[in-house]
mmCIF file of C-alpha atoms in Angstrom:
data_model
loop_
_atom_site.group_PDB
_atom_site.id
_atom_site.type_symbol
_atom_site.label_atom_id
_atom_site.label_comp_id
_atom_site.label_asym_id
_atom_site.label_seq_id
_atom_site.Cartn_x
_atom_site.Cartn_y
_atom_site.Cartn_z
ATOM 1 C CA UNK A 611 29.145 -5.471 2.248
ATOM 2 C CA UNK A 612 25.535 -4.642 1.544
ATOM 3 C CA UNK A 613 24.601 -6.296 4.828
ATOM 4 C CA UNK A 614 25.773 -3.281 6.829
ATOM 5 C CA UNK A 615 23.513 -0.361 7.615
ATOM 6 C CA UNK A 616 24.224 3.180 6.302
ATOM 7 C CA UNK A 617 25.115 4.278 9.845
ATOM 8 C CA UNK A 618 27.795 1.580 10.054
ATOM 9 C CA UNK A 619 29.275 2.689 6.737
ATOM 10 C CA UNK A 620 29.250 6.353 7.788
ATOM 11 C CA UNK A 621 31.092 5.494 10.996
ATOM 12 C CA UNK A 622 33.712 3.435 9.119
ATOM 13 C CA UNK A 623 34.338 6.265 6.603
ATOM 14 C CA UNK A 624 34.785 8.785 9.410
ATOM 15 C CA UNK A 625 37.381 6.552 11.087
ATOM 16 C CA UNK A 626 39.097 6.095 7.690
ATOM 17 C CA UNK A 627 39.328 9.881 7.174
ATOM 18 C CA UNK A 628 40.959 10.396 10.587
ATOM 19 C CA UNK A 629 43.459 7.572 9.959
ATOM 20 C CA UNK A 630 44.399 9.027 6.558
ATOM 21 C CA UNK A 631 44.970 12.469 8.062
ATOM 22 C CA UNK A 632 47.157 10.934 10.759
ATOM 23 C CA UNK A 633 49.150 8.975 8.215
ATOM 24 C CA UNK A 634 49.641 12.218 6.252
ATOM 25 C CA UNK A 635 51.263 13.794 9.324
ATOM 26 C CA UNK A 636 48.494 16.279 10.086
ATOM 27 C CA UNK A 637 48.022 14.926 13.641
ATOM 28 C CA UNK A 638 49.507 12.356 15.994
ATOM 29 C CA UNK A 639 47.942 9.004 16.791
ATOM 30 C CA UNK A 640 47.093 10.140 20.341
ATOM 31 C CA UNK A 641 45.305 13.183 18.891
ATOM 32 C CA UNK A 642 43.429 10.886 16.493
ATOM 33 C CA UNK A 643 42.299 8.731 19.417
ATOM 34 C CA UNK A 644 41.002 11.843 21.225
ATOM 35 C CA UNK A 645 39.134 12.949 18.090
ATOM 36 C CA UNK A 646 37.391 9.561 17.807
ATOM 37 C CA UNK A 647 36.831 9.262 21.565
ATOM 38 C CA UNK A 648 38.650 5.959 21.925
ATOM 39 C CA UNK A 649 41.716 4.702 23.788
ATOM 40 C CA UNK A 650 45.218 4.576 22.313
ATOM 41 C CA UNK A 651 45.038 0.746 22.371
ATOM 42 C CA UNK A 652 41.859 0.720 20.306
ATOM 43 C CA UNK A 653 43.416 3.234 17.926
ATOM 44 C CA UNK A 654 46.364 0.880 17.346
ATOM 45 C CA UNK A 655 43.964 -2.027 16.603
ATOM 46 C CA UNK A 656 42.059 0.018 14.022
ATOM 47 C CA UNK A 657 45.289 1.216 12.430
ATOM 48 C CA UNK A 658 46.365 -2.423 12.015
ATOM 49 C CA UNK A 659 42.954 -3.459 10.606
ATOM 50 C CA UNK A 660 42.940 -0.590 8.111
ATOM 51 C CA UNK A 661 46.466 -1.422 6.933
ATOM 52 C CA UNK A 662 45.519 -5.095 6.435
ATOM 53 C CA UNK A 663 41.867 -5.096 5.343
ATOM 54 C CA UNK A 664 41.141 -1.530 4.261
ATOM 55 C CA UNK A 665 37.732 -0.051 4.958
ATOM 56 C CA UNK A 666 36.232 -3.521 5.588
ATOM 57 C CA UNK A 667 38.418 -3.816 8.679
ATOM 58 C CA UNK A 668 36.823 -0.695 10.157
ATOM 59 C CA UNK A 669 33.242 -1.980 9.918
ATOM 60 C CA UNK A 670 31.580 -3.049 13.182
ATOM 61 C CA UNK A 671 30.735 -6.744 12.783
ATOM 62 C CA UNK A 672 27.976 -6.429 15.408
ATOM 63 C CA UNK A 673 26.008 -4.100 13.118
ATOM 64 C CA UNK A 674 25.474 -6.542 10.277
ATOM 65 C CA UNK A 675 21.870 -6.928 9.223
ATOM 66 C CA UNK A 676 20.709 -9.584 9.679
ATOM 67 C CA UNK A 677 23.036 -10.591 12.490
ATOM 68 C CA UNK A 678 25.008 -13.800 11.915
ATOM 69 C CA UNK A 679 23.645 -14.939 15.280
ATOM 70 C CA UNK A 680 20.029 -14.286 14.284
ATOM 71 C CA UNK A 681 17.571 -17.157 14.648
ATOM 72 C CA UNK A 682 16.954 -19.154 11.521
ATOM 73 C CA UNK A 683 13.423 -18.632 10.296
ATOM 74 C CA UNK A 684 12.811 -22.329 9.666
ATOM 75 C CA UNK A 685 13.991 -23.381 13.116
ATOM 76 C CA UNK A 686 11.990 -20.617 14.771
ATOM 77 C CA UNK A 687 8.821 -21.684 12.974
ATOM 78 C CA UNK A 688 9.449 -25.291 13.959
ATOM 79 C CA UNK A 689 9.408 -24.588 17.695
ATOM 80 C CA UNK A 690 6.440 -22.232 17.479
ATOM 81 C CA UNK A 691 4.485 -24.802 15.464
ATOM 82 C CA UNK A 692 5.378 -27.513 17.996
ATOM 83 C CA UNK A 693 4.099 -25.334 20.827
ATOM 84 C CA UNK A 694 0.826 -24.510 19.067
ATOM 85 C CA UNK A 695 0.060 -28.044 17.893
ATOM 86 C CA UNK A 696 1.224 -30.162 20.844
ATOM 87 C CA UNK A 697 2.163 -28.133 23.916
ATOM 88 C CA UNK A 698 -0.352 -25.286 23.940
ATOM 89 C CA UNK A 699 -0.831 -24.042 27.505
ATOM 90 C CA UNK A 700 2.650 -24.966 28.731
ATOM 91 C CA UNK A 701 4.495 -22.142 30.450
ATOM 92 C CA UNK A 702 7.855 -21.065 29.049
ATOM 93 C CA UNK A 703 10.066 -23.069 31.405
ATOM 94 C CA UNK A 704 7.924 -26.196 31.146
ATOM 95 C CA UNK A 705 8.027 -26.052 27.338
ATOM 96 C CA UNK A 706 11.780 -25.368 27.358
ATOM 97 C CA UNK A 707 12.584 -28.297 29.659
ATOM 98 C CA UNK A 708 10.292 -30.643 27.704
ATOM 99 C CA UNK A 709 11.883 -29.712 24.389
ATOM 100 C CA UNK A 710 15.394 -30.124 25.785
ATOM 101 C CA UNK A 711 14.481 -33.572 27.110
ATOM 102 C CA UNK A 712 12.380 -34.913 24.225
ATOM 103 C CA UNK A 713 13.213 -32.867 21.109
ATOM 104 C CA UNK A 714 16.907 -31.945 21.340
ATOM 105 C CA UNK A 715 16.480 -28.198 21.879
ATOM 106 C CA UNK A 716 19.745 -26.294 22.358
ATOM 107 C CA UNK A 717 18.394 -22.795 22.991
ATOM 108 C CA UNK A 718 18.685 -21.137 26.375
ATOM 109 C CA UNK A 719 15.614 -20.711 28.542
ATOM 110 C CA UNK A 720 15.762 -16.913 28.261
ATOM 111 C CA UNK A 721 15.746 -17.051 24.465
ATOM 112 C CA UNK A 722 12.843 -19.476 24.361
ATOM 113 C CA UNK A 723 10.844 -17.357 26.802
ATOM 114 C CA UNK A 724 11.426 -14.210 24.727
ATOM 115 C CA UNK A 725 10.397 -15.997 21.525
ATOM 116 C CA UNK A 726 7.160 -17.298 23.079
ATOM 117 C CA UNK A 727 6.339 -13.920 24.619
ATOM 118 C CA UNK A 728 7.018 -12.062 21.369
ATOM 119 C CA UNK A 729 4.753 -14.486 19.502
ATOM 120 C CA UNK A 730 2.009 -13.882 22.071
ATOM 121 C CA UNK A 731 1.895 -17.528 23.165
ATOM 122 C CA UNK A 732 3.039 -16.874 26.752
ATOM 123 C CA UNK A 733 2.027 -13.844 28.746
ATOM 124 C CA UNK A 734 4.463 -11.544 30.459
ATOM 125 C CA UNK A 735 4.177 -11.608 34.250
ATOM 126 C CA UNK A 736 4.032 -8.366 36.147
ATOM 127 C CA UNK A 737 6.854 -7.858 38.642
ATOM 128 C CA UNK A 738 5.835 -8.400 42.234
ATOM 129 C CA UNK A 739 5.646 -5.186 44.199
ATOM 130 C CA UNK A 740 5.583 -6.460 47.779
ATOM 131 C CA UNK A 741 8.690 -7.318 49.759
ATOM 132 C CA UNK A 742 8.810 -10.554 51.763
ATOM 133 C CA UNK A 743 11.611 -11.929 53.861
ATOM 134 C CA UNK A 744 12.838 -15.352 52.809
ATOM 135 C CA UNK A 745 12.782 -18.183 55.324
ATOM 136 C CA UNK A 746 15.790 -20.459 55.125
ATOM 137 C CA UNK A 747 14.820 -24.071 54.357
ATOM 138 C CA UNK A 748 15.355 -26.739 56.972
ATOM 139 C CA UNK A 749 18.726 -28.443 56.855
ATOM 140 C CA UNK A 750 17.741 -32.122 57.018
ATOM 141 C CA UNK A 751 15.377 -34.193 54.958
ATOM 142 C CA UNK A 752 12.295 -35.010 57.051
ATOM 143 C CA UNK A 753 12.739 -32.081 59.423
ATOM 144 C CA UNK A 754 9.666 -30.286 58.021
ATOM 145 C CA UNK A 755 7.049 -31.473 55.524
ATOM 146 C CA UNK A 756 4.416 -29.368 53.777
ATOM 147 C CA UNK A 757 1.023 -31.019 53.252
ATOM 148 C CA UNK A 758 -1.694 -29.275 51.296
ATOM 149 C CA UNK A 759 -4.517 -29.963 48.887
ATOM 150 C CA UNK A 760 -5.319 -28.067 45.704
ATOM 151 C CA UNK A 761 -8.773 -28.100 44.134
ATOM 152 C CA UNK A 762 -8.484 -27.691 40.393
ATOM 153 C CA UNK A 763 -9.690 -29.058 37.062
ATOM 154 C CA UNK A 764 -6.693 -31.332 36.739
ATOM 155 C CA UNK A 765 -8.180 -33.409 33.921
ATOM 156 C CA UNK A 766 -8.392 -30.906 31.074
ATOM 157 C CA UNK A 767 -10.164 -33.467 28.879
ATOM 158 C CA UNK A 768 -12.940 -33.738 31.498
ATOM 159 C CA UNK A 769 -13.440 -30.071 32.463
ATOM 160 C CA UNK A 770 -16.840 -30.645 34.089
ATOM 161 C CA UNK A 771 -15.272 -32.208 37.213
ATOM 162 C CA UNK A 772 -12.845 -30.866 39.813
ATOM 163 C CA UNK A 773 -10.354 -33.004 41.699
ATOM 164 C CA UNK A 774 -8.216 -32.416 44.773
ATOM 165 C CA UNK A 775 -4.488 -33.035 44.508
ATOM 166 C CA UNK A 776 -2.972 -33.980 47.882
ATOM 167 C CA UNK A 777 0.746 -33.143 47.895
ATOM 168 C CA UNK A 778 3.480 -33.698 50.509
ATOM 169 C CA UNK A 779 6.696 -31.714 49.933
ATOM 170 C CA UNK A 780 9.949 -31.946 51.880
ATOM 171 C CA UNK A 781 11.171 -28.482 52.921
ATOM 172 C CA UNK A 782 14.896 -29.282 52.790
ATOM 173 C CA UNK A 783 15.034 -30.911 49.353
ATOM 174 C CA UNK A 784 11.908 -29.477 47.650
ATOM 175 C CA UNK A 785 11.100 -33.001 46.517
ATOM 176 C CA UNK A 786 7.502 -34.189 46.321
ATOM 177 C CA UNK A 787 7.233 -37.246 48.541
ATOM 178 C CA UNK A 788 3.582 -37.951 47.764
ATOM 179 C CA UNK A 789 1.000 -36.715 45.276
ATOM 180 C CA UNK A 790 -2.381 -38.205 44.468
ATOM 181 C CA UNK A 791 -5.682 -37.036 43.007
ATOM 182 C CA UNK A 792 -8.659 -37.507 45.334
ATOM 183 C CA UNK A 793 -12.338 -36.687 45.092
ATOM 184 C CA UNK A 794 -12.115 -34.412 48.160
ATOM 185 C CA UNK A 795 -9.583 -33.031 50.613
ATOM 186 C CA UNK A 796 -10.817 -35.124 53.524
ATOM 187 C CA UNK A 797 -9.260 -36.487 56.683
ATOM 188 C CA UNK A 798 -9.132 -39.922 55.058
ATOM 189 C CA UNK A 799 -7.225 -38.573 52.032
ATOM 190 C CA UNK A 800 -4.777 -36.723 54.286
ATOM 191 C CA UNK A 801 -4.196 -39.747 56.524
ATOM 192 C CA UNK A 802 -3.650 -41.918 53.442
ATOM 193 C CA UNK A 803 -0.928 -39.506 52.346
ATOM 194 C CA UNK A 804 0.650 -39.547 55.814
ATOM 195 C CA UNK A 805 0.562 -43.347 55.930
ATOM 196 C CA UNK A 806 2.308 -43.591 52.538
ATOM 197 C CA UNK A 807 5.037 -41.127 53.576
ATOM 198 C CA UNK A 808 5.618 -42.716 56.999
ATOM 199 C CA UNK A 809 5.785 -46.265 55.614
ATOM 200 C CA UNK A 810 8.189 -45.213 52.841
ATOM 201 C CA UNK A 811 10.456 -42.692 54.577
ATOM 202 C CA UNK A 812 9.708 -42.763 58.316
ATOM 203 C CA UNK A 813 8.144 -40.380 60.826
ATOM 204 C CA UNK A 814 8.977 -36.693 60.167
ATOM 205 C CA UNK A 815 9.655 -34.148 62.884
ATOM 206 C CA UNK A 816 7.054 -31.534 61.898
ATOM 207 C CA UNK A 817 4.153 -31.050 59.487
ATOM 208 C CA UNK A 818 3.183 -27.626 58.081
ATOM 209 C CA UNK A 819 -0.445 -27.191 56.924
ATOM 210 C CA UNK A 820 -3.123 -24.578 56.462
ATOM 211 C CA UNK A 821 -6.201 -24.313 58.696
ATOM 212 C CA UNK A 822 -8.540 -26.523 56.675
ATOM 213 C CA UNK A 823 -11.339 -28.305 58.492
ATOM 214 C CA UNK A 824 -9.303 -31.523 58.732
ATOM 215 C CA UNK A 825 -6.274 -29.665 60.139
ATOM 216 C CA UNK A 826 -7.876 -27.541 62.879
ATOM 217 C CA UNK A 827 -11.265 -26.787 64.374
ATOM 218 C CA UNK A 828 -12.005 -23.058 63.933
ATOM 219 C CA UNK A 829 -15.788 -23.153 64.312
ATOM 220 C CA UNK A 830 -17.020 -20.203 66.362
ATOM 221 C CA UNK A 831 -13.519 -18.835 67.036
ATOM 222 C CA UNK A 832 -13.108 -16.280 64.192
ATOM 223 C CA UNK A 833 -10.532 -18.394 62.406
ATOM 224 C CA UNK A 834 -8.433 -19.201 65.469
ATOM 225 C CA UNK A 835 -7.721 -22.921 66.043
ATOM 226 C CA UNK A 836 -9.443 -24.414 69.069
ATOM 227 C CA UNK A 837 -6.824 -26.526 70.799
ATOM 228 C CA UNK A 838 -9.390 -28.069 73.140
ATOM 229 C CA UNK A 839 -11.107 -29.708 70.159
ATOM 230 C CA UNK A 840 -8.393 -31.512 68.154
ATOM 231 C CA UNK A 841 -9.314 -32.969 64.797
ATOM 232 C CA UNK A 842 -8.741 -36.585 63.847
ATOM 233 C CA UNK A 843 -5.546 -35.627 62.016
ATOM 234 C CA UNK A 844 -4.244 -33.647 64.997
ATOM 235 C CA UNK A 845 -4.936 -36.605 67.281
ATOM 236 C CA UNK A 846 -3.015 -38.934 64.969
ATOM 237 C CA UNK A 847 -0.074 -36.519 64.628
ATOM 238 C CA UNK A 848 0.179 -36.158 68.408
ATOM 239 C CA UNK A 849 0.181 -39.921 68.871
ATOM 240 C CA UNK A 850 2.948 -40.280 66.296
ATOM 241 C CA UNK A 851 4.979 -37.499 67.936
ATOM 242 C CA UNK A 852 4.835 -35.156 64.896
ATOM 243 C CA UNK A 853 4.756 -31.422 65.593
ATOM 244 C CA UNK A 854 1.842 -29.771 63.804
ATOM 245 C CA UNK A 855 2.465 -26.194 62.581
ATOM 246 C CA UNK A 856 -0.517 -24.176 61.339
ATOM 247 C CA UNK A 857 -0.124 -21.355 58.820
ATOM 248 C CA UNK A 858 -2.198 -18.189 59.166
ATOM 249 C CA UNK A 859 -1.761 -16.757 55.646
ATOM 250 C CA UNK A 860 -1.071 -17.962 52.085
ATOM 251 C CA UNK A 861 2.257 -16.113 52.183
ATOM 252 C CA UNK A 862 3.338 -18.243 55.144
ATOM 253 C CA UNK A 863 2.883 -21.305 52.936
ATOM 254 C CA UNK A 864 4.694 -19.765 49.990
ATOM 255 C CA UNK A 865 6.692 -22.862 49.107
ATOM 256 C CA UNK A 866 3.733 -25.200 48.982
ATOM 257 C CA UNK A 867 1.726 -22.569 47.078
ATOM 258 C CA UNK A 868 4.479 -22.310 44.464
ATOM 259 C CA UNK A 869 4.555 -26.094 44.136
ATOM 260 C CA UNK A 870 0.811 -26.135 43.435
ATOM 261 C CA UNK A 871 1.196 -23.320 40.909
ATOM 262 C CA UNK A 872 3.915 -25.274 39.115
ATOM 263 C CA UNK A 873 1.800 -28.429 39.153
ATOM 264 C CA UNK A 874 -1.221 -26.579 37.783
ATOM 265 C CA UNK A 875 0.945 -25.224 34.956
ATOM 266 C CA UNK A 876 2.622 -28.526 34.108
ATOM 267 C CA UNK A 877 0.548 -31.497 35.218
ATOM 268 C CA UNK A 878 -2.696 -30.319 33.603
ATOM 269 C CA UNK A 879 -1.016 -29.851 30.227
ATOM 270 C CA UNK A 880 0.882 -33.140 30.403
ATOM 271 C CA UNK A 881 -2.280 -35.080 31.270
ATOM 272 C CA UNK A 882 -4.024 -33.418 28.345
ATOM 273 C CA UNK A 883 -1.098 -34.053 25.977
ATOM 274 C CA UNK A 884 -1.106 -37.771 26.911
ATOM 275 C CA UNK A 885 -4.885 -38.085 26.512
ATOM 276 C CA UNK A 886 -5.551 -39.061 30.145
ATOM 277 C CA UNK A 887 -9.219 -38.759 31.143
ATOM 278 C CA UNK A 888 -9.554 -40.766 34.381
ATOM 279 C CA UNK A 889 -8.349 -40.201 37.936
ATOM 280 C CA UNK A 890 -6.822 -43.689 38.056
ATOM 281 C CA UNK A 891 -4.834 -43.042 34.887
ATOM 282 C CA UNK A 892 -3.733 -39.650 36.170
ATOM 283 C CA UNK A 893 -2.487 -41.176 39.431
ATOM 284 C CA UNK A 894 -0.505 -43.809 37.536
ATOM 285 C CA UNK A 895 1.073 -41.115 35.356
ATOM 286 C CA UNK A 896 1.847 -39.053 38.462
ATOM 287 C CA UNK A 897 3.623 -41.915 40.203
ATOM 288 C CA UNK A 898 5.429 -43.455 37.227
ATOM 289 C CA UNK A 899 6.379 -40.467 35.050
ATOM 290 C CA UNK A 900 5.668 -37.015 36.423
ATOM 291 C CA UNK A 901 7.068 -37.165 39.960
ATOM 292 C CA UNK A 902 10.473 -38.678 39.001
ATOM 293 C CA UNK A 903 10.954 -35.949 36.376
ATOM 294 C CA UNK A 904 9.762 -33.206 38.732
ATOM 295 C CA UNK A 905 12.064 -34.267 41.552
ATOM 296 C CA UNK A 906 15.017 -34.545 39.173
ATOM 297 C CA UNK A 907 14.460 -31.027 37.837
ATOM 298 C CA UNK A 908 13.398 -29.165 40.974
ATOM 299 C CA UNK A 909 14.845 -31.253 43.802
ATOM 300 C CA UNK A 910 18.087 -30.290 45.476
ATOM 301 C CA UNK A 911 20.505 -31.746 47.957
ATOM 302 C CA UNK A 912 19.840 -30.883 51.633
ATOM 303 C CA UNK A 913 22.286 -28.725 53.572
ATOM 304 C CA UNK A 914 22.844 -31.639 55.973
ATOM 305 C CA UNK A 915 23.052 -35.171 54.584
ATOM 306 C CA UNK A 916 21.680 -36.681 57.812
ATOM 307 C CA UNK A 917 17.999 -37.631 57.764
ATOM 308 C CA UNK A 918 15.482 -36.427 60.330
ATOM 309 C CA UNK A 919 13.002 -39.201 59.577
ATOM 310 C CA UNK A 920 12.510 -41.605 62.503
ATOM 311 C CA UNK A 921 12.118 -45.270 61.494
ATOM 312 C CA UNK A 922 8.611 -46.587 62.041
ATOM 313 C CA UNK A 923 9.791 -49.784 63.693
ATOM 314 C CA UNK A 924 7.083 -52.017 65.154
ATOM 315 C CA UNK A 925 4.476 -49.247 65.482
ATOM 316 C CA UNK A 926 1.121 -50.162 63.926
ATOM 317 C CA UNK A 927 -0.295 -47.309 61.852
ATOM 318 C CA UNK A 928 -3.796 -48.723 61.366
ATOM 319 C CA UNK A 929 -5.009 -47.945 64.927
ATOM 320 C CA UNK A 930 -3.469 -44.446 64.726
ATOM 321 C CA UNK A 931 -4.196 -43.122 61.226
ATOM 322 C CA UNK A 932 -7.935 -43.668 61.373
ATOM 323 C CA UNK A 933 -11.191 -42.033 62.463
ATOM 324 C CA UNK A 934 -11.471 -42.727 66.190
ATOM 325 C CA UNK A 935 -14.277 -41.911 68.624
ATOM 326 C CA UNK A 936 -15.486 -43.162 71.997
ATOM 327 C CA UNK A 937 -18.963 -44.641 72.329
ATOM 328 C CA UNK A 938 -21.076 -46.144 75.118
ATOM 329 C CA UNK A 939 -22.485 -49.552 74.214
ATOM 330 C CA UNK A 940 -26.276 -49.522 74.068
ATOM 331 C CA UNK A 941 -28.507 -52.069 75.809
ATOM 332 C CA UNK A 942 -28.756 -54.109 72.617
ATOM 333 C CA UNK A 943 -24.923 -54.310 72.526
ATOM 334 C CA UNK A 944 -24.558 -51.988 69.515
ATOM 335 C CA UNK A 945 -22.623 -48.808 68.837
ATOM 336 C CA UNK A 946 -22.990 -46.296 66.014
ATOM 337 C CA UNK A 947 -20.367 -44.406 64.019
ATOM 338 C CA UNK A 948 -21.508 -41.996 61.305
ATOM 339 C CA UNK A 949 -24.718 -43.918 60.696
ATOM 340 C CA UNK A 950 -23.137 -47.386 60.681
ATOM 341 C CA UNK A 951 -24.483 -49.763 63.378
ATOM 342 C CA UNK A 952 -21.947 -52.244 64.753
ATOM 343 C CA UNK A 953 -23.324 -55.272 66.609
ATOM 344 C CA UNK A 954 -21.040 -56.598 69.356
ATOM 345 C CA UNK A 955 -21.197 -60.352 69.855
ATOM 346 C CA UNK A 956 -21.280 -61.951 73.304
ATOM 347 C CA UNK A 957 -17.825 -61.808 74.851
ATOM 348 C CA UNK A 958 -16.218 -64.581 76.924
ATOM 349 C CA UNK A 959 -16.463 -63.867 80.640
ATOM 350 C CA UNK A 960 -19.159 -61.170 80.289
ATOM 351 C CA UNK A 961 -22.898 -61.415 80.388
ATOM 352 C CA UNK A 962 -23.288 -58.222 78.350
ATOM 353 C CA UNK A 963 -21.201 -55.333 77.016
ATOM 354 C CA UNK A 964 -23.949 -52.758 77.585
ATOM 355 C CA UNK A 965 -22.691 -49.632 79.346
ATOM 356 C CA UNK A 966 -19.033 -50.129 78.415
ATOM 357 C CA UNK A 967 -17.140 -47.124 77.053
ATOM 358 C CA UNK A 968 -15.447 -48.476 73.932
ATOM 359 C CA UNK A 969 -13.277 -47.053 71.159
ATOM 360 C CA UNK A 970 -14.711 -47.255 67.651
ATOM 361 C CA UNK A 971 -12.351 -46.857 64.729
ATOM 362 C CA UNK A 972 -12.965 -46.516 61.001
ATOM 363 C CA UNK A 973 -9.721 -47.426 59.231
ATOM 364 C CA UNK A 974 -8.353 -46.207 55.904
ATOM 365 C CA UNK A 975 -9.566 -49.397 54.169
ATOM 366 C CA UNK A 976 -13.128 -48.487 55.364
ATOM 367 C CA UNK A 977 -13.280 -51.377 57.860
ATOM 368 C CA UNK A 978 -14.356 -50.807 61.494
ATOM 369 C CA UNK A 979 -13.061 -52.111 64.790
ATOM 370 C CA UNK A 980 -14.463 -51.865 68.304
ATOM 371 C CA UNK A 981 -11.995 -52.137 71.186
ATOM 372 C CA UNK A 982 -12.265 -52.005 74.953
ATOM 373 C CA UNK A 983 -8.866 -51.084 76.316
ATOM 374 C CA UNK A 984 -6.470 -53.463 74.542
ATOM 375 C CA UNK A 985 -9.186 -56.013 73.821
ATOM 376 C CA UNK A 986 -10.825 -56.041 70.409
ATOM 377 C CA UNK A 987 -14.519 -56.765 70.578
ATOM 378 C CA UNK A 988 -15.160 -57.021 66.853
ATOM 379 C CA UNK A 989 -14.090 -56.146 63.313
ATOM 380 C CA UNK A 990 -16.561 -55.072 60.630
ATOM 381 C CA UNK A 991 -16.709 -54.061 56.989
ATOM 382 C CA UNK A 992 -17.796 -50.663 55.661
ATOM 383 C CA UNK A 993 -21.487 -51.551 56.081
ATOM 384 C CA UNK A 994 -21.118 -52.873 59.621
ATOM 385 C CA UNK A 995 -21.150 -56.591 58.822
ATOM 386 C CA UNK A 996 -18.956 -58.640 61.103
ATOM 387 C CA UNK A 997 -15.731 -59.960 59.560
ATOM 388 C CA UNK A 998 -14.572 -62.254 62.363
ATOM 389 C CA UNK A 999 -15.876 -64.066 65.390
ATOM 390 C CA UNK A 1000 -12.663 -64.684 67.335
ATOM 391 C CA UNK A 1001 -11.603 -62.155 69.962
ATOM 392 C CA UNK A 1002 -8.037 -60.925 69.482
ATOM 393 C CA UNK A 1003 -5.927 -58.425 71.440
ATOM 394 C CA UNK A 1004 -5.052 -55.188 69.686
ATOM 395 C CA UNK A 1005 -1.598 -53.771 69.101
ATOM 396 C CA UNK A 1006 -0.238 -51.054 71.314
ATOM 397 C CA UNK A 1007 -1.050 -47.532 70.164
ATOM 398 C CA UNK A 1008 1.182 -45.716 72.585
ATOM 399 C CA UNK A 1009 2.747 -42.473 71.444
ATOM 400 C CA UNK A 1010 5.983 -42.684 69.512
ATOM 401 C CA UNK A 1011 8.912 -41.257 71.398
#
């Protein structure tokens, strides 16, 4: 009884006085309900409770102090101590999902967020004040992919270095199809991501990117892409038959930006919690642990079960996803590509190759090839040393229908 506040007792005594007057015949039950400001049905319930339990039946159980549904102090301290000692830096939802998965938490997300915010461990976000119109996601898996890189200090235990996380996200399912830490957001890193996605899932219909230097040439055009000067990635996408969509604002890439924000909140803290200090270790953790959990939690079924990925078939990716330029063979039968000299050996049926316009490619494995039409004139390592002497025809690099 002492657990009720004085206001609760005062309210119960006032209801008791009205019921006693009604029972004494001084007023009707409808008049008593009007006096208390309640309905006739509620008046009948209170009359029954008073007859059976007395004044205790008139007390409001919701006004007990402390509430029977209040958090237990020991349990509350346990979760706060766990956050401070092991999961410091996690956002509220990340900490909630981790505790539900690994520590048997039964609280709701809203309760956990309020507890962390009240304790000052998680900041309160200001409500957004600008209105944007939502774009409906694509219906089929593979219909549109988002590819973007995020420069960040992903290894919290090595804060002196930044890394670039290359991420490919499917628009229809919100699943991350590829994620890898690289030293820079280069054309090679992007093509490596595309090669992994195409070999695993197939050729997508469209790719959505920002206007980074690897995605579009904007030099001297005030930020506008120069279509007459395609980049190496644009050339490869055109040959594969993938539509390339460029975004002109961060808001246009809202979904990929939110993915990076989630990864910066979660991945950094998980790498720190597991004591990972190297890029190789981080990439193994990404592939083996983080991505399966992320896709299970945030992925969703597409609106249409059909896939929009086109099977790769017999198409060779190596001559497409590479750095490719045309060169004229010098008089000493050499060509140069980014400072690497490639010596062309004497070819059967030709006195010299000088003056030929050849195609020089630097592949993702850092090897080089020199081709003339469909004829390969030589294959070289990263330093330009010849790897073979036999002349072999190259595979077709025609555009994919």
